[in-house]
CSV table of C-alpha atoms in Angstrom, one decimal:
chain,number,residue,atom,x,y,z
U,1,UNK,CA,0.0,0.0,0.0
U,2,UNK,CA,0.9,3.6,0.2
U,3,UNK,CA,3.4,5.0,2.7
U,4,UNK,CA,2.0,6.3,6.0
U,5,UNK,CA,-1.0,5.4,8.0
U,6,UNK,CA,-4.4,4.9,6.4
U,7,UNK,CA,-7.3,6.3,8.3
U,8,UNK,CA,-10.0,3.8,9.3
U,9,UNK,CA,-12.4,3.2,6.4
U,10,UNK,CA,-16.2,3.7,6.9
U,11,UNK,CA,-16.9,0.9,4.4
U,12,UNK,CA,-14.2,-1.7,4.7
U,13,UNK,CA,-16.2,-4.4,3.0
U,14,UNK,CA,-16.2,-2.3,-0.2
U,15,UNK,CA,-12.4,-2.4,-0.3
U,16,UNK,CA,-12.5,-6.1,-1.3
U,17,UNK,CA,-9.3,-7.9,-2.2
U,18,UNK,CA,-7.8,-5.1,-4.3
U,19,UNK,CA,-6.3,-3.3,-1.3
U,20,UNK,CA,-3.6,-4.5,1.1
U,21,UNK,CA,-5.1,-6.5,3.9
U,22,UNK,CA,-8.5,-5.3,2.7
U,23,UNK,CA,-7.7,-2.1,4.5
U,24,UNK,CA,-8.7,-3.8,7.8
U,25,UNK,CA,-9.5,-1.1,10.3
U,26,UNK,CA,-7.4,-0.8,13.5
U,27,UNK,CA,-8.9,-0.6,17.0
U,28,UNK,CA,-9.5,2.9,18.4
U,29,UNK,CA,-8.1,3.0,21.9
U,30,UNK,CA,-9.6,5.4,24.5
U,31,UNK,CA,-8.0,4.4,27.7
U,32,UNK,CA,-5.3,2.1,29.2
U,33,UNK,CA,-4.4,1.9,32.9
U,34,UNK,CA,-2.9,-0.6,35.4
U,35,UNK,CA,-5.3,-2.3,37.7
U,36,UNK,CA,-4.1,-1.5,41.3
U,37,UNK,CA,-2.6,-4.4,43.3
U,38,UNK,CA,-2.9,-6.8,40.3
U,39,UNK,CA,-0.6,-7.6,37.4
U,40,UNK,CA,-3.2,-6.6,34.8
U,41,UNK,CA,-4.0,-3.6,32.6
U,42,UNK,CA,-7.5,-2.5,31.7
U,43,UNK,CA,-7.9,-1.5,28.0
U,44,UNK,CA,-10.9,0.4,26.6
U,45,UNK,CA,-11.7,1.2,23.0
U,46,UNK,CA,-13.8,0.2,20.0
U,47,UNK,CA,-13.5,-1.6,16.7
U,48,UNK,CA,-15.5,-0.8,13.5
U,49,UNK,CA,-15.4,-3.5,10.8
U,50,UNK,CA,-17.5,-6.1,9.1
U,51,UNK,CA,-19.3,-9.0,10.8
U,52,UNK,CA,-17.0,-11.6,12.3
U,53,UNK,CA,-14.5,-12.6,14.9
U,54,UNK,CA,-11.2,-10.6,15.2
U,55,UNK,CA,-8.1,-11.4,17.2
U,56,UNK,CA,-6.7,-8.2,18.8
U,57,UNK,CA,-3.0,-8.3,19.7
U,58,UNK,CA,-2.0,-5.9,22.4
U,59,UNK,CA,1.5,-4.4,22.7
U,60,UNK,CA,3.4,-2.4,25.3
U,61,UNK,CA,6.0,0.1,24.1
U,62,UNK,CA,8.4,2.6,25.7
U,63,UNK,CA,8.1,5.0,22.7
U,64,UNK,CA,5.5,5.8,20.1
U,65,UNK,CA,6.3,6.0,16.4
U,66,UNK,CA,6.5,9.5,14.9
U,67,UNK,CA,3.3,8.8,13.0
U,68,UNK,CA,1.4,8.5,16.3
U,69,UNK,CA,0.7,4.8,15.5
U,70,UNK,CA,2.7,1.7,16.4
U,71,UNK,CA,5.4,0.2,17.6
U,72,UNK,CA,4.9,-3.3,18.9
U,73,UNK,CA,7.8,-3.9,21.2
U,74,UNK,CA,6.4,-6.4,23.8
U,75,UNK,CA,3.3,-8.5,23.1
U,76,UNK,CA,1.1,-8.5,26.2
U,77,UNK,CA,-1.5,-10.8,24.9
U,78,UNK,CA,-4.5,-11.2,22.7
U,79,UNK,CA,-8.3,-11.0,23.0
U,80,UNK,CA,-11.2,-11.9,20.7
U,81,UNK,CA,-13.7,-9.3,19.6
U,82,UNK,CA,-16.9,-10.5,18.0
U,83,UNK,CA,-18.8,-8.1,15.8
U,84,UNK,CA,-22.3,-9.4,15.2
U,85,UNK,CA,-24.2,-6.3,14.0
U,86,UNK,CA,-27.5,-7.3,15.4
U,87,UNK,CA,-28.6,-3.7,15.5
U,88,UNK,CA,-28.5,-1.3,12.6
U,89,UNK,CA,-25.5,-2.3,10.6
U,90,UNK,CA,-24.5,0.3,8.0
U,91,UNK,CA,-22.9,-0.9,4.8
U,92,UNK,CA,-22.2,-4.2,6.5
U,93,UNK,CA,-20.1,-2.5,9.1
U,94,UNK,CA,-20.5,-2.9,12.9
U,95,UNK,CA,-19.0,-1.0,15.8
U,96,UNK,CA,-18.3,-2.6,19.2
U,97,UNK,CA,-16.8,-1.1,22.3
U,98,UNK,CA,-14.5,-3.2,24.5
U,99,UNK,CA,-13.3,-3.1,28.1
U,100,UNK,CA,-10.9,-5.9,28.7
U,101,UNK,CA,-8.3,-7.0,31.3
U,102,UNK,CA,-4.9,-7.8,29.8
U,103,UNK,CA,-2.3,-9.7,31.9
U,104,UNK,CA,1.0,-7.9,32.2
U,105,UNK,CA,2.8,-5.1,34.0
U,106,UNK,CA,2.4,-1.6,32.7
U,107,UNK,CA,3.4,1.7,34.1
U,108,UNK,CA,1.9,5.2,33.6
U,109,UNK,CA,3.8,6.9,30.7
U,110,UNK,CA,4.3,3.7,28.7
U,111,UNK,CA,2.4,3.3,25.4
U,112,UNK,CA,-0.1,0.7,24.3
U,113,UNK,CA,-0.8,-0.2,20.7
U,114,UNK,CA,-2.9,-2.9,19.1
U,115,UNK,CA,-3.6,-4.6,15.8
U,116,UNK,CA,-6.6,-6.8,14.8
U,117,UNK,CA,-6.7,-9.8,12.4
U,118,UNK,CA,-9.8,-11.0,10.8
U,119,UNK,CA,-10.8,-14.7,10.4
U,120,UNK,CA,-9.7,-14.3,6.7
U,121,UNK,CA,-6.2,-13.3,7.8
U,122,UNK,CA,-6.3,-9.6,7.1
U,123,UNK,CA,-4.3,-7.7,9.7
U,124,UNK,CA,-4.8,-4.0,10.4
U,125,UNK,CA,-2.1,-1.4,10.7
U,126,UNK,CA,-1.1,-0.5,14.3
U,127,UNK,CA,-3.6,1.6,16.3
U,128,UNK,CA,-2.8,5.0,17.5
U,129,UNK,CA,-0.6,4.9,20.6
U,130,UNK,CA,-2.5,5.3,23.9
U,131,UNK,CA,-0.5,6.5,26.9
U,132,UNK,CA,-1.0,4.4,30.0
U,133,UNK,CA,-2.5,6.6,32.7
U,134,UNK,CA,-3.1,6.0,36.4
U,135,UNK,CA,-6.2,4.1,37.4
U,136,UNK,CA,-7.5,7.0,39.5
U,137,UNK,CA,-9.7,8.9,37.1
U,138,UNK,CA,-11.9,10.6,39.7
U,139,UNK,CA,-9.2,13.3,40.3
U,140,UNK,CA,-7.4,13.0,37.0
U,141,UNK,CA,-8.3,16.6,36.0
U,142,UNK,CA,-6.9,18.0,39.2
U,143,UNK,CA,-10.2,18.5,40.9
U,144,UNK,CA,-10.1,18.1,44.7
């Protein structure tokens, strides 16, 4: 494909097999934080794509690529996301949010990235980097 990161496509099924990896959309990460007193991280985000099961690979990184997407230094684990589109699919595309626990030690300031792979073997580009934050979001904005 072309150089650089492709933005997520609103109609990935229309890309067909003429584009690299069918332009598989990457997950959009909204939050990553360590779970206090456990060796787990909580990861929140969403995935938009066509109906099916997707394997999401989750990585920890000390730096983020200059593009704002990627690196994949340390694989923390994988999770399965099922997009079933039972309500209002648009152009055969579904959107599902996720909130998962991932085993592994993470520290605030590190970066998390992900990829997804469809059951057909199409792998997305790396997601945008998400900085690991503290788990205390009640006072995250400095309010006392």
